[in-house]
Tab-separated table of C-alpha atoms in Angstrom:
chain	number	residue	atom	x	y	z
K	28	MET	CA	296.605	-135.914	108.110
K	29	GLU	CA	297.098	-137.775	111.394
K	30	ILE	CA	295.818	-141.333	111.359
K	31	TYR	CA	298.099	-142.978	113.884
K	32	SER	CA	296.650	-144.004	117.221
K	33	ASP	CA	298.423	-145.588	120.159
K	34	GLY	CA	296.448	-148.824	119.978
K	35	MET	CA	297.688	-149.588	116.468
K	36	LYS	CA	301.098	-150.725	117.612
K	37	ASP	CA	299.522	-153.019	120.215
K	38	ALA	CA	297.212	-154.520	117.601
K	39	LEU	CA	300.151	-155.239	115.300
K	40	ALA	CA	302.182	-156.712	118.164
K	41	GLY	CA	299.235	-158.981	118.982
K	42	LEU	CA	299.107	-160.119	115.370
K	43	LEU	CA	302.803	-160.985	115.366
K	44	GLY	CA	302.440	-162.856	118.638
K	45	LYS	CA	299.607	-165.015	117.339
K	46	THR	CA	301.040	-165.772	113.906
K	47	GLY	CA	304.797	-165.808	114.475
K	48	ALA	CA	305.130	-163.486	111.472
K	49	LYS	CA	308.368	-161.568	111.093
K	50	THR	CA	307.081	-158.032	110.538
K	51	ALA	CA	303.809	-156.127	110.453
K	52	MET	CA	303.342	-152.583	109.289
K	53	LEU	CA	300.639	-150.108	108.414
K	54	VAL	CA	300.959	-148.048	105.256
K	55	SER	CA	298.753	-145.115	104.272
K	56	ARG	CA	297.216	-145.175	100.814
K	57	GLU	CA	299.527	-142.281	99.879
K	58	GLY	CA	302.492	-144.588	100.496
K	59	TYR	CA	303.592	-143.380	103.929
K	60	ASN	CA	304.769	-145.780	106.614
K	61	VAL	CA	302.476	-145.185	109.620
K	62	VAL	CA	303.801	-147.748	112.085
K	63	GLU	CA	305.838	-150.960	112.066
K	64	VAL	CA	306.326	-153.777	114.544
K	65	GLY	CA	308.821	-156.654	114.526
K	66	ASP	CA	312.062	-156.986	112.621
K	67	VAL	CA	312.576	-154.229	110.049
K	68	SER	CA	316.336	-154.587	109.788
K	69	TYR	CA	316.229	-156.524	106.518
K	70	PHE	CA	314.404	-153.978	104.329
K	71	ASN	CA	313.813	-150.264	103.864
K	72	THR	CA	310.398	-149.413	105.335
K	73	THR	CA	309.991	-146.120	103.425
K	74	ALA	CA	310.663	-147.776	100.083
K	75	LEU	CA	308.458	-150.766	100.846
K	76	ALA	CA	305.597	-148.456	101.881
K	77	ALA	CA	305.774	-146.647	98.534
K	78	LEU	CA	305.757	-149.940	96.648
K	79	VAL	CA	302.900	-151.407	98.689
K	80	ALA	CA	300.709	-148.360	98.029
K	81	GLY	CA	301.547	-148.526	94.328
K	82	ALA	CA	300.811	-152.238	94.129
K	83	PHE	CA	297.527	-151.881	95.949
K	84	SER	CA	296.417	-148.943	93.818
K	85	ALA	CA	297.248	-150.889	90.677
K	86	THR	CA	295.320	-153.883	91.991
K	87	ARG	CA	292.299	-151.706	92.705
K	88	GLU	CA	292.293	-150.481	89.122
K	89	MET	CA	292.522	-154.060	87.873
K	90	ALA	CA	289.537	-154.945	90.045
K	91	ARG	CA	287.519	-152.094	88.580
K	92	MET	CA	288.335	-153.254	85.080
K	93	VAL	CA	286.750	-156.614	85.778
K	94	GLY	CA	283.713	-155.082	87.444
K	95	GLU	CA	284.807	-155.343	91.083
K	96	LYS	CA	284.917	-152.404	93.482
K	97	GLY	CA	288.291	-153.530	94.711
K	98	PHE	CA	290.286	-156.501	95.928
K	99	SER	CA	290.649	-156.365	99.679
K	100	ILE	CA	293.600	-158.719	99.977
K	101	LEU	CA	296.898	-159.115	98.137
K	102	LEU	CA	299.138	-162.105	98.725
K	103	GLN	CA	302.662	-162.215	97.326
K	104	GLN	CA	304.220	-165.643	97.670
K	105	GLY	CA	307.968	-166.082	97.511
K	106	GLU	CA	310.141	-169.140	98.035
K	107	SER	CA	310.704	-168.572	101.727
K	108	ARG	CA	309.076	-165.243	102.577
K	109	HIS	CA	305.597	-164.025	101.775
K	110	ILE	CA	303.729	-160.726	102.023
K	111	HIS	CA	300.070	-160.491	102.951
K	112	ILE	CA	298.457	-157.075	102.400
K	113	SER	CA	294.923	-156.166	103.394
K	114	LEU	CA	293.041	-152.923	103.003
K	115	ILE	CA	291.473	-151.199	106.021
K	116	GLN	CA	288.664	-148.750	105.322
K	117	ASP	CA	290.286	-147.568	102.105
K	118	LEU	CA	292.738	-145.595	104.257
K	119	LEU	CA	295.431	-147.965	105.433
K	120	MET	CA	297.100	-151.150	104.299
K	121	LEU	CA	298.086	-153.804	106.787
K	122	VAL	CA	301.274	-155.509	105.621
K	123	VAL	CA	302.370	-158.794	107.177
K	124	ILE	CA	305.662	-160.396	106.210
K	125	PHE	CA	306.028	-164.014	107.209
K	126	SER	CA	308.136	-167.052	106.421
K	127	ASP	CA	307.380	-170.609	105.354
K	128	ASN	CA	307.219	-171.675	108.995
K	129	GLU	CA	303.921	-169.849	109.470
K	130	SER	CA	300.734	-170.986	107.827
K	131	ILE	CA	299.122	-168.690	105.285
K	132	GLY	CA	295.691	-169.538	106.621
K	133	ARG	CA	296.657	-168.502	110.118
K	134	VAL	CA	298.119	-165.221	108.907
K	135	ARG	CA	295.049	-164.520	106.802
K	136	TYR	CA	292.700	-165.261	109.706
K	137	GLU	CA	294.596	-163.120	112.212
K	138	ALA	CA	295.119	-160.314	109.699
K	139	ARG	CA	291.368	-160.169	109.152
K	140	LYS	CA	290.739	-159.983	112.905
K	141	THR	CA	293.412	-157.309	113.359
K	142	SER	CA	291.971	-155.334	110.453
K	143	MET	CA	288.649	-155.191	112.267
K	144	ILE	CA	290.333	-153.937	115.443
K	145	LEU	CA	292.214	-151.306	113.471
K	146	ALA	CA	289.048	-150.246	111.647
K	147	ASP	CA	287.365	-149.691	115.018
K	148	GLN	CA	290.330	-147.652	116.184
K	149	LEU	CA	290.167	-145.527	113.053
K	150	ALA	CA	286.457	-144.928	113.553
K	151	GLU	CA	287.014	-143.943	117.169
K	152	LYS	CA	289.881	-141.724	116.221
K	153	GLY	CA	287.619	-139.737	113.931
K	154	THR	CA	285.632	-138.607	116.955
K	155	ARG	CA	288.437	-137.307	119.134
K	156	THR	CA	291.320	-134.897	118.826
K	157	HIS	CA	294.933	-135.890	119.130
K	158	LEU	CA	296.426	-133.470	121.617
K	159	GLU	CA	299.906	-134.709	122.378
K	160	SER	CA	302.975	-133.034	120.961
K	161	ARG	CA	301.016	-130.813	118.599
K	162	LEU	CA	303.157	-129.114	115.976
K	163	GLU	CA	302.645	-125.430	116.561
K	164	GLU	CA	302.299	-123.043	113.690
K	165	THR	CA	304.399	-120.396	115.433
K	166	ASP	CA	307.699	-119.867	113.605
K	167	PHE	CA	307.034	-122.870	111.372
K	168	GLY	CA	307.448	-120.842	108.173
K	169	GLU	CA	310.740	-119.297	109.203
K	170	ASN	CA	312.108	-122.624	110.410
K	171	ALA	CA	311.024	-124.298	107.181
K	172	MET	CA	312.728	-121.672	105.008
K	173	ASN	CA	315.946	-121.962	107.005
K	174	LEU	CA	315.895	-125.738	106.654
K	175	ILE	CA	315.368	-125.566	102.898
K	176	ASP	CA	318.167	-123.031	102.504
K	177	ARG	CA	320.483	-125.363	104.418
K	178	VAL	CA	319.551	-128.441	102.378
K	179	PHE	CA	319.555	-126.832	98.945
K	180	GLN	CA	322.605	-124.616	98.942
K	181	THR	CA	322.603	-123.254	95.391
D	24	MET	CA	298.011	-135.004	101.412
D	25	SER	CA	300.991	-134.639	103.708
D	26	PHE	CA	301.220	-136.985	106.650
D	27	ILE	CA	302.182	-135.661	110.070
D	28	HIS	CA	303.076	-138.428	112.521
D	29	TYR	CA	302.806	-136.790	115.918
D	30	VAL	CA	304.089	-139.748	117.898
D	31	GLN	CA	307.160	-140.442	115.775
D	32	LYS	CA	307.416	-136.688	115.121
D	33	GLU	CA	307.607	-136.882	111.360
D	34	ILE	CA	306.274	-134.772	108.523
D	35	ASN	CA	305.988	-136.562	105.165
D	36	CYS	CA	305.188	-134.740	101.934
D	37	LYS	CA	304.849	-135.972	98.369
D	38	ILE	CA	306.249	-134.128	95.352
D	39	VAL	CA	305.597	-135.505	91.866
D	40	TYR	CA	307.604	-134.803	88.715
D	41	TYR	CA	305.134	-134.661	85.830
D	42	GLY	CA	305.525	-133.981	82.114
D	43	PRO	CA	305.719	-135.444	78.613
D	44	GLY	CA	307.610	-138.649	77.843
D	45	LEU	CA	311.391	-138.366	77.573
D	46	GLY	CA	311.248	-134.855	78.999
D	47	GLY	CA	313.766	-135.539	81.779
D	48	LYS	CA	311.700	-136.353	84.875
D	49	THR	CA	313.749	-139.410	85.802
D	50	THR	CA	316.963	-137.534	84.947
D	51	ASN	CA	315.975	-134.833	87.453
D	52	LEU	CA	315.414	-137.418	90.149
D	53	GLN	CA	318.615	-139.285	89.349
D	54	TYR	CA	320.598	-136.067	89.644
D	55	VAL	CA	319.007	-135.309	93.021
D	56	TYR	CA	319.793	-138.852	94.138
D	57	ASN	CA	323.406	-138.756	92.923
D	58	THR	CA	324.157	-135.420	94.560
D	59	THR	CA	322.404	-136.007	97.884
D	60	PRO	CA	324.637	-137.158	100.768
D	61	GLY	CA	324.021	-140.749	101.849
D	62	HIS	CA	322.540	-139.921	105.253
D	63	MET	CA	319.837	-137.782	103.635
D	64	LYS	CA	318.445	-140.246	101.150
D	65	GLY	CA	316.814	-143.636	101.085
D	66	ARG	CA	316.996	-146.160	98.323
D	67	MET	CA	315.881	-144.999	94.874
D	68	ILE	CA	313.355	-147.267	93.241
D	69	SER	CA	312.809	-147.290	89.490
D	70	LEU	CA	310.022	-149.379	88.038
D	71	ALA	CA	311.101	-149.181	84.417
D	72	THR	CA	310.780	-151.139	81.189
D	73	GLU	CA	313.695	-152.984	79.623
D	74	THR	CA	314.474	-149.878	77.593
D	75	GLU	CA	314.608	-147.807	80.803
D	76	ARG	CA	311.387	-145.937	80.140
D	77	THR	CA	309.446	-145.378	83.361
D	78	LEU	CA	306.732	-148.000	83.621
D	79	PHE	CA	305.062	-147.155	86.907
D	80	PHE	CA	307.145	-144.679	88.902
D	81	ASP	CA	310.548	-143.710	90.237
D	82	PHE	CA	310.761	-142.950	93.919
D	83	MET	CA	313.251	-141.629	96.420
D	84	PRO	CA	312.806	-140.341	99.956
D	85	LEU	CA	314.764	-137.217	100.887
D	86	GLU	CA	315.456	-136.619	104.572
D	87	MET	CA	315.480	-132.857	104.984
D	88	GLY	CA	316.286	-132.517	108.681
D	89	GLU	CA	314.110	-131.169	111.473
D	90	ILE	CA	311.621	-128.364	111.978
D	91	LYS	CA	310.744	-127.807	115.633
D	92	GLY	CA	311.642	-131.370	116.544
D	93	PHE	CA	309.740	-132.910	113.638
D	94	LYS	CA	311.717	-134.823	111.003
D	95	VAL	CA	310.787	-133.644	107.516
D	96	ARG	CA	310.857	-136.216	104.721
D	97	LEU	CA	310.071	-135.473	101.087
D	98	HIS	CA	308.813	-138.380	98.998
D	99	LEU	CA	309.861	-137.659	95.425
D	100	TYR	CA	308.060	-139.489	92.630
D	101	THR	CA	308.131	-139.364	88.856
D	102	VAL	CA	305.269	-140.529	86.658
D	103	PRO	CA	305.577	-142.352	83.338
D	104	GLY	CA	305.275	-139.732	80.616
D	105	GLN	CA	304.062	-141.931	77.801
D	106	VAL	CA	300.451	-141.185	76.854
D	107	PHE	CA	299.149	-144.731	77.349
D	108	TYR	CA	300.283	-144.925	80.987
D	109	ASN	CA	297.633	-142.529	82.251
D	110	ALA	CA	296.238	-144.983	84.802
D	111	SER	CA	299.667	-145.101	86.459
D	112	ARG	CA	299.916	-141.312	86.496
D	113	LYS	CA	296.579	-141.020	88.265
D	114	LEU	CA	297.679	-143.451	90.960
D	115	ILE	CA	300.903	-141.592	91.644
D	116	LEU	CA	299.084	-138.261	91.939
D	117	ARG	CA	296.982	-139.621	94.791
D	118	GLY	CA	297.941	-137.708	97.938
D	119	VAL	CA	300.239	-135.302	96.103
D	120	ASP	CA	301.415	-132.137	97.887
D	121	GLY	CA	303.225	-130.461	95.009
D	122	VAL	CA	303.964	-130.892	91.307
D	123	ILE	CA	307.065	-130.098	89.284
D	124	PHE	CA	306.187	-129.976	85.602
D	125	VAL	CA	309.238	-130.878	83.516
D	126	ALA	CA	308.694	-129.468	80.041
D	127	ASP	CA	310.766	-130.455	77.014
D	128	SER	CA	312.017	-127.252	75.376
D	129	GLN	CA	312.382	-128.752	71.909
D	130	GLU	CA	310.001	-127.256	69.365
D	131	GLU	CA	308.892	-130.687	68.143
D	132	ARG	CA	307.757	-131.539	71.686
D	133	PHE	CA	305.620	-128.455	72.172
D	134	ASP	CA	302.334	-130.271	71.533
D	135	ALA	CA	303.384	-133.058	73.910
D	136	ASN	CA	303.970	-130.446	76.634
D	137	ILE	CA	300.530	-128.935	76.132
D	138	GLU	CA	298.909	-132.369	76.112
D	139	ALA	CA	300.687	-133.301	79.353
D	140	ILE	CA	299.529	-130.101	81.076
D	141	TYR	CA	295.925	-130.787	80.097
D	142	ASN	CA	296.335	-134.358	81.275
D	143	LEU	CA	297.723	-133.136	84.605
D	144	LYS	CA	294.795	-130.760	85.112
D	145	GLU	CA	292.294	-133.515	84.320
D	146	ASN	CA	293.929	-136.073	86.582
D	147	LEU	CA	294.213	-133.620	89.469
D	148	ALA	CA	290.579	-132.642	89.080
D	149	GLU	CA	289.589	-136.310	89.246
D	150	GLU	CA	291.371	-136.510	92.603
D	151	ASN	CA	289.623	-133.302	93.715
D	152	TYR	CA	292.713	-131.120	93.533
D	153	ASP	CA	292.646	-127.592	92.179
D	154	ILE	CA	295.867	-126.867	90.329
D	155	MET	CA	295.395	-123.181	91.078
D	156	GLU	CA	295.786	-123.980	94.782
D	157	LEU	CA	298.387	-126.732	94.652
D	158	PRO	CA	302.137	-125.960	94.915
D	159	TYR	CA	303.394	-126.016	91.335
D	160	VAL	CA	306.672	-125.229	89.575
D	161	LEU	CA	307.471	-125.202	85.864
D	162	GLN	CA	310.866	-126.382	84.651
D	163	LEU	CA	311.946	-125.797	81.060
D	164	ASN	CA	314.373	-128.633	80.459
D	165	LYS	CA	316.832	-129.286	77.630
D	166	ARG	CA	317.653	-125.612	77.206
D	167	ASP	CA	320.950	-126.586	75.567
D	168	LEU	CA	319.422	-128.324	72.561
D	169	PRO	CA	319.538	-126.558	69.178
D	170	SER	CA	315.802	-126.903	68.583
D	171	ALA	CA	314.876	-125.413	71.968
D	172	MET	CA	312.104	-122.850	71.644
D	173	GLU	CA	312.709	-119.290	72.674
D	174	ARG	CA	312.651	-119.252	76.455
D	175	ASP	CA	310.113	-116.477	77.040
D	176	VAL	CA	307.713	-117.768	74.396
D	177	LEU	CA	307.723	-121.271	75.858
D	178	ALA	CA	307.420	-120.020	79.438
D	179	LYS	CA	304.402	-117.915	78.479
D	180	GLU	CA	302.694	-120.715	76.558
D	181	LEU	CA	303.098	-123.289	79.322
D	182	ASN	CA	302.459	-121.039	82.294
D	183	ILE	CA	299.257	-121.883	84.117
D	184	LYS	CA	299.006	-119.463	87.002
D	185	GLY	CA	302.077	-117.261	87.068
D	186	GLU	CA	304.168	-120.009	88.661
D	187	LYS	CA	307.928	-119.763	88.982
D	188	VAL	CA	309.813	-120.995	85.920
D	189	PHE	CA	313.277	-122.558	85.955
D	190	ASP	CA	315.589	-123.190	83.008
D	191	ALA	CA	317.293	-126.543	83.181
D	192	ILE	CA	319.696	-128.953	81.543
D	193	ALA	CA	318.859	-131.862	83.824
D	194	CYS	CA	321.489	-134.245	82.429
D	195	GLN	CA	324.141	-131.735	83.558
D	196	GLY	CA	322.326	-130.884	86.769
D	197	VAL	CA	321.642	-127.308	85.686
D	198	GLY	CA	318.459	-125.965	87.319
D	199	VAL	CA	317.575	-129.253	89.040
D	200	THR	CA	318.289	-128.176	92.611
D	201	GLU	CA	316.740	-124.735	92.140
D	202	THR	CA	313.524	-126.322	90.872
D	203	LEU	CA	313.241	-128.744	93.773
D	204	LYS	CA	314.130	-126.027	96.280
D	205	GLU	CA	311.259	-123.849	95.084
D	206	ALA	CA	308.820	-126.767	95.072
D	207	SER	CA	309.874	-127.732	98.619
D	208	LYS	CA	309.326	-124.176	99.847
D	209	GLN	CA	305.873	-124.046	98.349
D	210	VAL	CA	304.959	-127.462	99.758
D	211	LEU	CA	305.957	-126.588	103.316
D	212	MET	CA	304.158	-123.245	103.123
D	213	TYR	CA	301.099	-125.040	101.772
D	214	LEU	CA	301.345	-127.509	104.635
D	215	ARG	CA	301.353	-124.646	107.116
D	216	LYS	CA	298.316	-123.147	105.440
D	217	THR	CA	296.256	-126.299	104.997
D	218	GLN	CA	297.203	-128.364	108.040
D	219	LEU	CA	298.611	-126.250	110.816
D	220	GLU	CA	296.247	-123.297	110.560
D	221	ARG	CA	293.381	-125.740	110.461
D	222	GLY	CA	294.744	-127.458	113.565
D	223	VAL	CA	294.661	-130.995	112.151
């Protein structure tokens, strides 16, 4: 599945610029990190993506239990850093990490606006084909087997 | 479903260790983590109870290297085996590319193995997966225990579709790598079949 589009990074950069948040990233619902913008030196993006997807899935189930289709926003408040997560078209999660210096309301407002931009990009993406740097099928199998043999030397 | 990032040139695939409670799923993952060189692995996350039973999942990313300029990363997950954590198991199966079923060879756990296989089939069906199509490997763990069932009998009883079967003693690392190697092969071949041939 290819859900990344070039405009996503720009949209996230715009969000950071307007809110002063530290980091923004997009995570697929399977737990894959799609794109990140800002400072990612202080955490492991792969691990955080897995946890975000798990947390959001769990939240969705909780919502269903109380008769809701889903909760569209998750806010985790810490002492000095906070995480705002919002769902985009049931495909992606927008994760914004920000500190006490930024207002929650501002982050929430801008995250909602960015989510709408990203949703439009996703909709547009569904109508066109991504042509750049296509992974060719030729020799893929042989290359894959060689790689696995190298990694798992038994 | 695997995730190919054409701009960052990455291929991400998800393999899930499934099976009855206390069967050795987390032990498998811990062995892989402990024996993988530092540059090939990310942080291992365990969401466990105070008694170290898996509560939600264990996770570790495994950096395999490159195929034709694309970095290949396996996302390895375990599910909680205890019966009452089925909601968690369903969530972890979402987007799965391959399953390793870790069976407990002890005779007294035979029913638990069967129940877990049925549960896996049901949960996959709910996510619109057909287990007959999905990459799948069976591991018979705890082969060293005195109450372990006869190998061929157990393999026959638990076999779903003629999948490859591996004997293991996960706490000693026996069979762990071989199992993951086979699952990885199947997953990448499945990726070629489902994604590349389709031209996604």
